[in-house]
Structure formats: C-alpha cells, structure tokens
Short mmCIF file of C-alpha atoms in Angstrom, two decimals:
data_model
loop_
_atom_site.label_atom_id
_atom_site.label_comp_id
_atom_site.label_asym_id
_atom_site.label_seq_id
_atom_site.Cartn_x
_atom_site.Cartn_y
_atom_site.Cartn_z
CA MET D 84 -9.71 -6.22 -53.25
CA VAL D 85 -8.15 -3.48 -55.28
CA LEU D 86 -6.70 -5.84 -58.10
CA GLY D 87 -8.67 -7.31 -61.05
CA TRP D 88 -10.76 -4.29 -61.93
CA ARG D 89 -10.07 -3.89 -65.22
CA ARG D 90 -13.76 -5.13 -66.36
CA SER D 91 -15.75 -5.89 -62.81
CA ARG D 92 -19.73 -5.47 -62.71
CA VAL D 93 -21.42 -3.93 -59.73
CA ALA D 94 -24.88 -4.97 -58.98
CA HIS D 95 -25.60 -3.55 -55.54
CA HIS D 96 -24.32 -1.14 -53.22
CA ALA D 97 -26.26 0.65 -50.14
CA GLY D 98 -29.18 -1.45 -50.50
CA LYS D 99 -29.80 0.25 -53.88
CA LYS D 100 -29.75 -1.21 -57.28
CA GLN D 101 -26.83 -0.04 -59.61
CA PRO D 102 -27.17 -0.11 -63.43
CA ASP D 103 -24.58 -2.75 -64.62
CA VAL D 104 -21.44 -0.65 -65.73
CA GLU D 105 -18.01 -1.72 -66.64
CA LEU D 106 -15.66 -0.19 -64.30
CA VAL D 107 -12.55 0.70 -66.38
CA VAL D 108 -9.16 1.59 -64.23
CA PRO D 109 -7.32 4.41 -65.93
CA ASN D 110 -4.29 3.56 -67.83
CA HIS D 111 -1.93 5.66 -66.38
CA PHE D 112 -2.89 4.19 -62.83
CA ARG D 113 -1.96 0.89 -63.77
CA CYS D 114 1.81 -0.46 -63.36
CA PRO D 115 3.19 -0.94 -66.80
CA ILE D 116 4.80 -4.63 -65.30
CA SER D 117 1.45 -6.44 -63.66
CA LEU D 118 -0.99 -3.84 -65.49
CA GLU D 119 -2.69 -3.96 -62.07
CA LEU D 120 -4.02 -0.42 -60.09
CA MET D 121 -1.03 0.91 -58.54
CA LYS D 122 -0.52 0.74 -54.41
CA ASP D 123 2.62 2.28 -54.14
CA PRO D 124 3.68 4.12 -57.44
CA VAL D 125 7.59 4.88 -57.70
CA THR D 126 9.48 6.48 -60.57
CA LEU D 127 12.88 5.35 -61.98
CA SER D 128 15.42 7.36 -63.38
CA SER D 129 13.84 6.58 -66.83
CA GLY D 130 11.19 8.81 -65.72
CA ILE D 131 8.79 5.87 -66.04
CA THR D 132 6.41 5.07 -62.89
CA TYR D 133 5.63 1.40 -61.63
CA ASP D 134 4.34 -0.13 -58.59
CA ARG D 135 7.05 -0.59 -56.08
CA GLU D 136 6.39 -4.42 -55.53
CA SER D 137 6.50 -4.91 -59.57
CA ILE D 138 9.97 -3.16 -60.23
CA GLU D 139 11.68 -4.33 -57.25
CA THR D 140 10.70 -8.07 -58.36
CA TRP D 141 12.11 -6.93 -61.70
CA LEU D 142 15.27 -5.69 -60.41
CA GLU D 143 15.94 -8.35 -57.90
CA ALA D 144 16.03 -10.85 -60.54
CA GLY D 145 19.42 -9.33 -62.07
CA ASN D 146 17.36 -6.96 -64.59
CA PHE D 147 19.40 -3.41 -64.98
CA THR D 148 17.20 -1.95 -67.51
CA CYS D 149 13.75 0.15 -67.66
CA PRO D 150 11.26 -2.44 -68.52
CA ALA D 151 9.15 0.19 -70.58
CA THR D 152 12.14 1.72 -72.66
CA ASN D 153 14.69 -0.90 -72.38
CA GLN D 154 17.28 1.92 -71.38
CA ILE D 155 20.19 0.75 -68.64
CA LEU D 156 19.08 2.96 -65.59
CA ARG D 157 21.68 5.40 -64.17
CA ASN D 158 21.04 4.20 -60.74
CA PHE D 159 18.56 2.22 -59.14
CA ASP D 160 16.95 4.40 -56.57
CA GLN D 161 12.76 4.55 -56.40
CA ILE D 162 11.19 7.86 -55.83
CA PRO D 163 7.86 7.97 -54.63
CA ASN D 164 5.15 9.34 -56.93
CA HIS D 165 3.27 11.26 -54.32
CA THR D 166 1.05 12.90 -56.41
CA LEU D 167 0.04 9.73 -58.83
CA ARG D 168 -0.60 7.68 -55.59
CA LYS D 169 -3.09 10.82 -54.18
CA MET D 170 -4.68 10.87 -57.95
CA ILE D 171 -5.31 6.76 -57.21
CA GLN D 172 -6.74 6.89 -53.86
CA ASP D 173 -9.18 9.55 -54.80
CA TRP D 174 -10.03 7.86 -57.84
CA CYS D 175 -10.79 4.95 -55.32
CA VAL D 176 -12.72 7.18 -52.81
CA GLU D 177 -14.93 8.43 -56.07
CA LYS D 178 -15.49 4.79 -56.96
CA GLN D 179 -16.59 3.40 -53.74
CA ASN D 180 -19.75 2.97 -54.92
CA PHE D 181 -18.84 0.08 -57.03
CA GLY D 182 -17.01 -1.88 -54.37
CA VAL D 183 -13.68 0.13 -54.80
CA GLU D 184 -11.74 0.04 -51.56
CA ARG D 185 -9.47 3.22 -51.13
CA ILE D 186 -5.63 2.06 -51.19
CA PRO D 187 -3.51 2.87 -47.70
CA THR D 188 -0.97 5.31 -48.08
CA PRO D 189 2.03 2.89 -48.01
CA ARG D 190 4.82 3.23 -45.19
CA ILE D 191 8.32 4.58 -46.65
CA PRO D 192 10.39 1.14 -47.08
CA VAL D 193 13.60 0.75 -44.65
CA SER D 194 16.69 1.72 -45.83
CA PRO D 195 19.86 -0.19 -45.95
CA VAL D 196 21.52 2.63 -44.05
CA GLU D 197 18.76 2.57 -41.23
CA ILE D 198 19.45 -0.88 -41.20
CA SER D 199 23.07 -0.77 -40.74
CA GLU D 200 22.57 1.75 -38.15
CA ILE D 201 20.31 0.26 -35.77
CA LEU D 202 22.57 -3.21 -35.99
CA PHE D 203 25.85 -1.37 -35.12
CA SER D 204 23.49 -0.31 -32.00
CA VAL D 205 22.91 -3.53 -31.38
CA VAL D 206 26.44 -4.82 -31.10
CA ALA D 207 27.33 -1.91 -28.86
CA SER D 208 24.19 -2.57 -26.59
CA ALA D 209 25.34 -6.40 -26.62
CA ARG D 210 28.65 -5.93 -25.60
CA ARG D 211 27.68 -3.11 -22.72
CA LEU D 212 24.95 -6.07 -21.87
CA ASP D 213 22.04 -3.21 -21.97
CA GLN D 214 19.37 -5.77 -22.27
CA TYR D 215 16.74 -2.52 -22.74
CA ARG D 216 18.36 -0.96 -25.21
CA CYS D 217 18.75 -3.78 -27.02
CA LEU D 218 15.41 -5.00 -26.35
CA GLU D 219 13.98 -1.77 -28.01
CA LEU D 220 16.38 -1.99 -30.93
CA VAL D 221 15.15 -5.72 -31.98
CA GLN D 222 11.56 -4.61 -31.39
CA THR D 223 12.08 -1.74 -34.18
CA ILE D 224 13.42 -4.80 -36.52
CA GLU D 225 10.51 -6.88 -35.84
CA LYS D 226 8.19 -3.99 -36.46
CA TRP D 227 10.37 -2.89 -39.45
CA GLY D 228 9.98 -6.43 -40.88
CA GLY D 229 6.48 -6.67 -40.24
CA GLU D 230 5.44 -3.71 -42.26
CA SER D 231 6.28 -5.50 -45.33
CA GLU D 232 8.20 -8.55 -47.18
CA ARG D 233 10.51 -5.98 -48.95
CA ASN D 234 11.87 -5.01 -45.74
CA ARG D 235 12.47 -8.39 -44.43
CA ARG D 236 14.55 -9.18 -47.44
CA CYS D 237 16.57 -5.90 -46.66
CA ILE D 238 16.95 -6.26 -43.07
CA VAL D 239 18.03 -10.09 -44.02
CA ALA D 240 20.41 -9.21 -46.99
CA ASN D 241 21.89 -6.70 -44.38
CA GLY D 242 23.71 -9.59 -42.22
CA ALA D 243 20.94 -8.96 -39.22
CA ALA D 244 20.87 -12.85 -38.22
CA ALA D 245 24.40 -12.92 -37.81
CA VAL D 246 24.40 -9.42 -35.32
CA LEU D 247 21.09 -10.97 -33.34
CA ALA D 248 22.83 -14.09 -33.41
CA ALA D 249 26.02 -12.66 -31.69
CA ALA D 250 23.97 -10.77 -29.10
CA PHE D 251 21.89 -13.91 -28.12
CA ASP D 252 25.02 -15.71 -27.50
CA ALA D 253 26.66 -12.40 -25.41
CA PHE D 254 23.40 -12.19 -23.32
CA ALA D 255 23.13 -15.90 -22.84
CA ASN D 256 26.95 -16.15 -21.45
CA ASP D 257 25.73 -13.64 -19.00
CA SER D 258 22.86 -15.27 -17.62
CA VAL D 259 19.73 -16.59 -19.30
CA GLU D 260 17.53 -15.65 -16.10
CA ARG D 261 17.97 -12.07 -15.72
CA ASN D 262 18.28 -11.60 -19.65
CA ALA D 263 14.97 -14.10 -20.62
CA THR D 264 12.96 -11.04 -22.15
CA VAL D 265 15.38 -9.89 -24.30
CA LEU D 266 16.70 -13.49 -25.47
CA GLU D 267 13.45 -14.45 -26.21
CA GLU D 268 12.64 -11.30 -28.20
CA ILE D 269 15.84 -11.94 -30.28
CA LEU D 270 14.46 -15.78 -31.10
CA CYS D 271 11.52 -14.26 -31.86
CA ALA D 272 13.26 -11.92 -34.95
CA LEU D 273 15.47 -14.67 -35.70
CA ASN D 274 12.39 -17.03 -36.58
CA TRP D 275 11.74 -15.26 -40.05
CA MET D 276 15.24 -15.28 -40.84
CA PHE D 277 15.85 -18.34 -42.37
CA PRO D 278 18.13 -19.96 -43.40
CA PHE D 279 20.98 -19.09 -41.30
CA ASP D 280 24.34 -18.42 -42.66
CA VAL D 281 27.90 -19.70 -41.15
CA GLU D 282 28.04 -16.70 -38.52
CA THR D 283 24.65 -17.20 -37.50
CA GLN D 284 24.76 -20.55 -36.91
CA ILE D 285 28.53 -20.15 -34.97
CA SER D 286 26.58 -17.98 -32.75
CA LEU D 287 23.66 -19.88 -31.98
CA GLY D 288 25.76 -23.03 -31.72
CA THR D 289 27.65 -22.26 -28.62
CA GLN D 290 27.00 -24.20 -25.69
CA ALA D 291 25.20 -21.27 -24.06
CA SER D 292 23.15 -20.71 -26.95
CA LEU D 293 22.27 -23.93 -26.94
CA ARG D 294 21.59 -24.52 -23.32
CA CYS D 295 19.54 -20.96 -23.30
CA MET D 296 17.04 -22.51 -26.05
CA VAL D 297 16.84 -26.00 -24.32
CA LEU D 298 15.94 -23.68 -21.35
CA PHE D 299 12.95 -21.83 -23.13
CA LEU D 300 11.62 -25.25 -24.16
CA ARG D 301 10.67 -25.79 -20.70
CA CYS D 302 8.96 -22.61 -20.47
CA LYS D 303 4.86 -22.71 -19.80
CA ASP D 304 4.35 -20.04 -22.60
CA LEU D 305 3.84 -21.43 -26.14
CA SER D 306 5.74 -18.52 -28.12
CA PRO D 307 9.11 -18.76 -26.63
CA LYS D 308 8.81 -22.81 -26.75
CA GLN D 309 7.79 -22.64 -30.10
CA ASN D 310 10.65 -20.39 -31.32
CA SER D 311 13.18 -22.17 -29.46
CA ILE D 312 12.48 -25.51 -31.13
CA VAL D 313 12.25 -24.34 -34.69
CA ALA D 314 15.44 -22.27 -34.29
CA LEU D 315 17.36 -25.80 -33.26
CA LYS D 316 15.85 -27.28 -35.95
CA GLU D 317 16.79 -24.98 -38.38
CA LEU D 318 20.46 -25.41 -36.85
CA VAL D 319 20.59 -29.15 -36.71
CA SER D 320 19.24 -29.62 -40.04
CA CYS D 321 22.21 -27.31 -41.72
CA ASP D 322 24.86 -28.73 -39.33
CA HIS D 323 26.76 -30.66 -41.88
CA ASP D 324 29.49 -31.37 -39.69
CA GLN D 325 27.60 -32.48 -36.97
CA HIS D 326 29.10 -30.32 -34.11
CA ILE D 327 25.56 -28.86 -33.03
CA VAL D 328 24.21 -31.92 -32.94
CA GLU D 329 26.66 -33.49 -30.48
CA LYS D 330 26.54 -30.52 -28.23
CA LEU D 331 22.72 -30.69 -28.30
CA SER D 332 22.80 -34.33 -27.47
CA ASP D 333 25.02 -33.50 -24.46
CA ILE D 334 22.76 -31.33 -22.95
CA GLU D 335 21.19 -33.22 -20.10
CA GLY D 336 17.16 -33.42 -20.24
CA VAL D 337 16.93 -32.41 -24.10
CA ILE D 338 15.88 -35.93 -25.19
CA GLU D 339 13.37 -36.31 -22.66
CA ILE D 340 11.67 -33.09 -23.56
CA LEU D 341 11.60 -33.71 -27.16
CA VAL D 342 10.00 -37.01 -26.52
CA GLU D 343 7.69 -35.31 -24.28
CA PHE D 344 6.63 -32.74 -27.02
CA ILE D 345 6.06 -36.00 -29.24
CA ARG D 346 3.99 -37.19 -26.62
CA LYS D 347 1.38 -34.51 -26.27
CA GLN D 348 1.58 -32.53 -29.62
CA ILE D 349 1.23 -29.22 -28.03
CA CYS D 350 0.79 -28.09 -32.15
CA PRO D 351 2.12 -29.11 -35.45
CA ALA D 352 5.20 -26.97 -35.66
CA ILE D 353 6.64 -28.05 -32.48
CA THR D 354 5.63 -31.79 -33.23
CA LYS D 355 7.29 -31.45 -36.84
CA ALA D 356 10.30 -29.78 -35.39
CA SER D 357 10.90 -32.18 -32.45
CA LEU D 358 11.08 -35.07 -35.10
CA THR D 359 13.68 -33.34 -37.42
CA ILE D 360 15.85 -32.90 -34.34
CA ILE D 361 15.37 -36.52 -32.99
CA PHE D 362 16.29 -38.08 -36.21
CA HIS D 363 19.67 -35.92 -36.22
CA LEU D 364 20.41 -36.72 -32.91
CA ILE D 365 19.66 -40.48 -33.88
CA SER D 366 21.26 -40.75 -37.21
CA PHE D 367 24.41 -38.61 -37.19
CA PRO D 368 27.47 -40.68 -37.66
CA CYS D 369 28.72 -40.03 -33.92
CA SER D 370 25.52 -40.90 -32.22
CA SER D 371 26.02 -43.28 -29.49
CA GLU D 372 23.85 -46.34 -28.76
CA LYS D 373 23.38 -44.73 -25.47
CA ILE D 374 21.56 -41.93 -27.06
CA LYS D 375 19.24 -44.40 -29.11
CA LEU D 376 18.93 -46.19 -26.08
CA THR D 377 17.99 -43.50 -23.84
CA PHE D 378 15.05 -42.71 -26.77
CA VAL D 379 13.98 -46.11 -26.86
CA LYS D 380 13.56 -46.31 -22.78
CA THR D 381 11.60 -43.16 -23.10
CA GLY D 382 8.81 -45.26 -25.14
CA LEU D 383 9.36 -43.17 -28.49
CA VAL D 384 9.30 -46.38 -30.90
CA SER D 385 5.42 -46.90 -29.76
CA LEU D 386 4.90 -43.05 -29.91
CA LEU D 387 6.08 -42.80 -33.69
CA LEU D 388 4.19 -45.93 -34.47
CA GLU D 389 1.19 -44.02 -33.06
CA ILE D 390 1.88 -41.33 -35.28
CA LEU D 391 2.50 -43.06 -38.61
CA VAL D 392 -1.01 -44.64 -38.24
CA ASP D 393 -2.61 -41.47 -39.11
CA SER D 394 -0.06 -38.18 -39.88
CA ASP D 395 0.37 -35.90 -42.93
CA LYS D 396 3.02 -36.64 -45.27
CA SER D 397 5.75 -34.36 -43.42
CA ILE D 398 5.13 -35.64 -40.21
CA CYS D 399 5.31 -39.02 -41.69
CA GLU D 400 8.27 -38.87 -43.35
CA LYS D 401 10.14 -37.61 -40.18
CA ALA D 402 8.64 -40.20 -37.77
CA LEU D 403 9.39 -42.96 -40.36
CA GLY D 404 13.29 -41.24 -40.63
CA ALA D 405 13.61 -41.54 -36.69
CA PHE D 406 11.86 -44.99 -36.30
CA ASP D 407 14.56 -45.96 -38.98
CA GLY D 408 16.93 -44.50 -37.08
CA LEU D 409 16.28 -46.29 -33.88
CA CYS D 410 15.79 -49.85 -35.41
CA GLY D 411 19.44 -49.37 -35.89
CA CYS D 412 20.32 -50.39 -32.01
CA LYS D 413 19.36 -53.65 -30.53
CA GLU D 414 17.12 -52.32 -27.86
CA GLY D 415 15.32 -50.40 -30.58
CA ARG D 416 14.69 -53.76 -32.82
CA GLU D 417 13.61 -55.46 -29.95
CA GLU D 418 10.62 -52.37 -28.80
CA ALA D 419 9.94 -52.48 -32.80
CA GLN D 420 9.10 -56.35 -32.97
CA SER D 421 7.09 -56.38 -29.73
CA ASN D 422 4.40 -53.94 -30.91
CA ALA D 423 1.63 -55.31 -32.82
CA LEU D 424 1.51 -52.18 -35.30
CA THR D 425 5.30 -52.23 -36.61
CA VAL D 426 5.29 -54.49 -39.62
CA PRO D 427 1.94 -53.29 -40.82
CA VAL D 428 2.50 -49.55 -40.44
CA LEU D 429 5.35 -50.19 -42.15
CA VAL D 430 4.08 -52.28 -45.29
CA LYS D 431 1.30 -49.62 -45.51
CA LYS D 432 3.70 -46.88 -45.92
CA ILE D 433 5.45 -48.37 -48.79
CA LEU D 434 4.36 -46.13 -51.78
CA ARG D 435 1.90 -44.57 -49.99
CA VAL D 436 3.43 -41.34 -49.17
CA SER D 437 6.81 -40.48 -50.95
CA ASP D 438 9.80 -41.95 -52.46
CA LEU D 439 11.53 -40.95 -48.93
CA ALA D 440 8.98 -42.33 -46.88
CA THR D 441 9.06 -45.63 -48.97
CA GLU D 442 12.77 -45.59 -48.29
CA TYR D 443 12.65 -45.28 -44.34
CA SER D 444 10.14 -48.13 -44.62
CA ILE D 445 11.39 -50.65 -46.40
CA SER D 446 15.18 -49.72 -44.60
CA ALA D 447 13.49 -50.52 -41.31
CA LEU D 448 11.66 -53.58 -42.15
CA LEU D 449 15.30 -55.12 -43.55
CA LYS D 450 16.88 -54.17 -40.17
CA LEU D 451 14.09 -56.02 -38.06
CA CYS D 452 14.28 -58.92 -40.73
CA LYS D 453 17.76 -59.30 -41.11
CA TYR D 454 19.09 -58.55 -37.40
CA GLY D 455 16.18 -59.36 -35.54
CA GLY D 456 17.67 -62.23 -33.75
CA ARG D 457 14.94 -65.04 -32.80
CA ASP D 458 12.34 -62.99 -34.17
CA GLU D 459 13.76 -62.78 -37.74
CA GLY D 460 11.28 -65.54 -38.83
CA ARG D 461 8.15 -64.41 -37.35
CA VAL D 462 8.87 -61.15 -38.57
CA LEU D 463 9.30 -62.29 -42.31
CA VAL D 464 6.38 -64.55 -42.21
CA GLU D 465 3.98 -61.37 -40.92
CA ALA D 466 5.46 -58.91 -43.24
CA LEU D 467 4.59 -61.83 -46.08
CA GLN D 468 1.23 -62.07 -44.52
CA VAL D 469 0.24 -58.21 -44.76
CA GLY D 470 2.03 -57.81 -48.68
CA ALA D 471 5.36 -57.01 -48.24
CA PHE D 472 6.58 -59.12 -50.75
CA GLN D 473 3.75 -57.47 -53.56
CA LYS D 474 4.77 -54.03 -52.47
CA LEU D 475 8.26 -54.56 -52.79
CA LEU D 476 7.62 -56.03 -56.73
CA LEU D 477 6.35 -52.65 -57.36
CA VAL D 478 9.01 -50.45 -55.73
CA LEU D 479 11.24 -52.35 -58.12
CA GLN D 480 9.26 -51.48 -61.29
CA VAL D 481 7.47 -47.88 -60.32
CA GLY D 482 11.03 -46.19 -60.08
CA CYS D 483 11.54 -45.37 -56.65
CA GLY D 484 15.50 -44.14 -55.78
CA ASP D 485 18.69 -46.58 -56.20
CA GLU D 486 18.92 -47.03 -52.69
CA ALA D 487 15.03 -48.00 -51.91
CA LYS D 488 15.47 -50.64 -54.62
CA GLU D 489 18.72 -52.20 -53.34
CA LYS D 490 17.27 -52.56 -50.14
CA ALA D 491 14.07 -54.02 -51.50
CA THR D 492 16.16 -56.75 -53.84
CA VAL D 493 17.84 -57.52 -50.38
CA LEU D 494 14.54 -57.88 -48.32
CA MET D 495 13.02 -59.72 -51.05
CA LYS D 496 15.96 -62.30 -50.98
CA LEU D 497 15.02 -62.59 -47.05
CA LEU D 498 11.21 -62.97 -47.73
CA ASN D 499 11.56 -65.59 -50.58
CA PRO D 500 11.86 -68.77 -48.60
CA TYR D 501 9.34 -68.38 -46.36
CA ARG D 502 6.82 -67.95 -49.29
CA ALA D 503 6.70 -71.36 -49.86
CA GLY D 504 4.46 -72.37 -46.81
CA LEU D 505 2.00 -69.26 -47.63
CA GLU D 506 -0.14 -68.73 -50.55
CA CYS D 507 1.52 -67.76 -54.07
CA ILE D 508 0.47 -64.15 -55.45
CA ASP D 509 -2.30 -64.35 -57.67
CA SER D 510 -1.53 -62.87 -61.02
CA VAL D 511 -4.66 -61.17 -61.40
CA ASP D 512 -5.06 -59.64 -57.63
CA PHE D 513 -1.25 -58.47 -57.87
CA LYS D 514 -2.16 -56.80 -61.39
CA ASN D 515 -5.05 -55.14 -59.23
CA LEU D 516 -2.73 -54.15 -56.80
CA LYS D 517 -0.30 -52.57 -58.99
CA ARG D 518 -3.08 -50.71 -60.85
CA SER D 519 -4.25 -49.28 -57.21
CA PHE D 520 -0.63 -47.41 -56.98
#
C-alpha cells in the first residue's frame, strides 16, 4: 500500500534482513489535506499542489478557497504537476526495498466537454438507429466510468443517464431482437447511474422500454437479467405516481418471472430486487385483487415464509412487506393461515430484525386475526401460545414507530379474551424476556 507510510518499519526484503529504520515520506510529497503520499498531484491557481482526489472532495463540498492559503480561487482548474509526480514515482522505486510500491501514472480525468461531445453523438446515433456506433459510444462511457469514481460523478452530473435512457427507448421501440446488444450495453452503463432523475424515469418507464427489460429477464445469461431487474427495482422505487408500476403489472408473464426468481434465488441482488418489485406491485393503491390473487396462485406465500426462516435484514424486510401485502386479500390470508410456519415466523420477527420488519409482522398478524374468517380464533390462540402477547407488550415499551404501536394495541385487544384459557404471564419470565431484547 502507498498510504500510511509516515512511520513504517521494515524487517525483511528478498530474504535479507534489513535493519529497523523509520521510513519518512518527504513533506513536499504529501498532500496538504490528507497528509498522505500524493498519487495524482495537481496545482491550483493559488500555486499550491494537492492530491487530485483530496482537492476535488474539498471543492465538491462547496469550498471556494485554497485550503493551505485560504485565498479565494480565481478558477477551479487543476493542472497536473507532472514534475512532482515523476519525483514521487522515482522516490517509490528508490525505496522499493522497504516495501514501497511504485505509484502508477494516473489517467487523465475525462472533462465535461468530452462527455458532452460523446453524449451528443449518442443522441445522433439513436436518432439514426445506428446501433453499432451507439454501442461504441456507450462502451467508451463505460470505460471512462471504470477508470475512476471522479469520472463517474462527472458523467452522471452531465446528464448521461437521461441521454442513455432516451437511446434505450428509441432502440427498444425499433426492435428488441435486432438491437439486443446495444440495449444490454446501455442497461449495463445505467446500473451505476442511480438514482435516476425524472427524465431517465420517463424514458425507461415507457411501455417499449419496460417490455424490453422484462424480455431480458428471460435471458439465460446472468448479466442482462441482473441489470434489467435492478433497473426495474430502481424505477418502481422512485415511481411516486405509480404509473410505471401500473404499466409493469400489465405486462404478461412478469409476475411469474418475479416469483421464479424468488424460488430459484439465483443471486442475492436479483432476489432483493425481485422482492422490492413484488412489494410495489402488491402495495400500490390501484393494485387490483387480481394481481394479488395471481401472486398467491404462484405459491408466493409459502416461498416468502421459507425465506423468512433464515434471511438477512434487507431480504427479511422486503419479504415481510410483500407477505403483509398478500395478507390484504382473502386468498392470501387463507393461504397464510393454512401454513404452519406463518404465526411462529411472524411472531419471531417482531423486535428481532428492525422497526420496519416489526411493523410488517404486526400488520400481517392483525390482518390474519381480524379478517381471518372462521380461523380467527385458531390464529389468535396460536399467536398467544408462541408468545405474541409478550412481544406486543414490549413493542409498546421499547419505542417502535407510532403505526406499529397502534396496530399492536389493536392486536392485543383481540388477543386478550383468549388469554383466560391460557397460562398467565409470569412476571419473572416477562422480565427475562424483556431483558433478552
């Protein structure tokens, strides 16, 4: 490593024992901001040289002065200090016996002008439906983005996502089969341009673009499948008006594809994205009973319960949200009530994962107990037997969200009449239970 060499001791090199010495980095090789060895020294209009990454972070934070002199900068130009960089590289080579690695020559960062030019060309090639030229341009953008985080920020700041999304829509409208290669490449580039701005959402939220992404979900290759599902997740997550969610729900076969991803669990990213999309499809205000019923018929209720038995926080929250949504319809509740895992799993997740998971668990239990038909009593007794009442008491005490507390209060009132036939809560056991949380 290059960083942190101010005081490093080296004992061995190439099988020869070296005397213990302190390797000190020359002061003029250190960045005045980070105090670390500079990898890409650049000079400001004030005449002071900094490491590019450090000074860019300083300027992007809204500072208009030189950190060392405190004078207002006439401009924000960063001139590469090639002489100093060469001296630092030579010093690294000279000290390689002490474990110092030579700093590679940095790539020249992409400029806003270069980005604007290439984006203009993307627009022109999309209008002509020249997929080969567009593919070449998108690959250049990806290459620039792969060189540094600074390049990525600059590319995104100059509106690349909206331009690429518009090109994606143009090629999708023309022919997905004929333009599959360039469409996959655009999706790949868009996957590091989150969150999407409004223009990008509009272009990717068209019927043609959505159908193209759903078509890619059927691909055998993992890459287009993952890029599409992640892009769809991003779209539905920021779709406040629910227009995109509604269009997506109308595409034939999308529900079955999403459930299949949950069943097979190809990779964590696809599983999480699928759960998020399912949650939005089930939960949006205009969601029809038909959509929920379709999900229930695919066996999603049982799949979610199996996932909830052993899953990390992120997946658990999404699975509980989807499960709670399915309990909003009669068929979903009946399917949940018939599964022996339902009540124990929901009660177990209360106060075990997060406040959000607790809220979803209580909400699902309340729906099963309040609108469960002839099985209401059985569910209430089972919930009491696995410790639901004690958990709900703790919810009211430990400071969960107001909505969770309100639902917990209602659920406790439903449970209370059934407590008479069960063993009363032992105060000592309750204290021990409380202490375990």
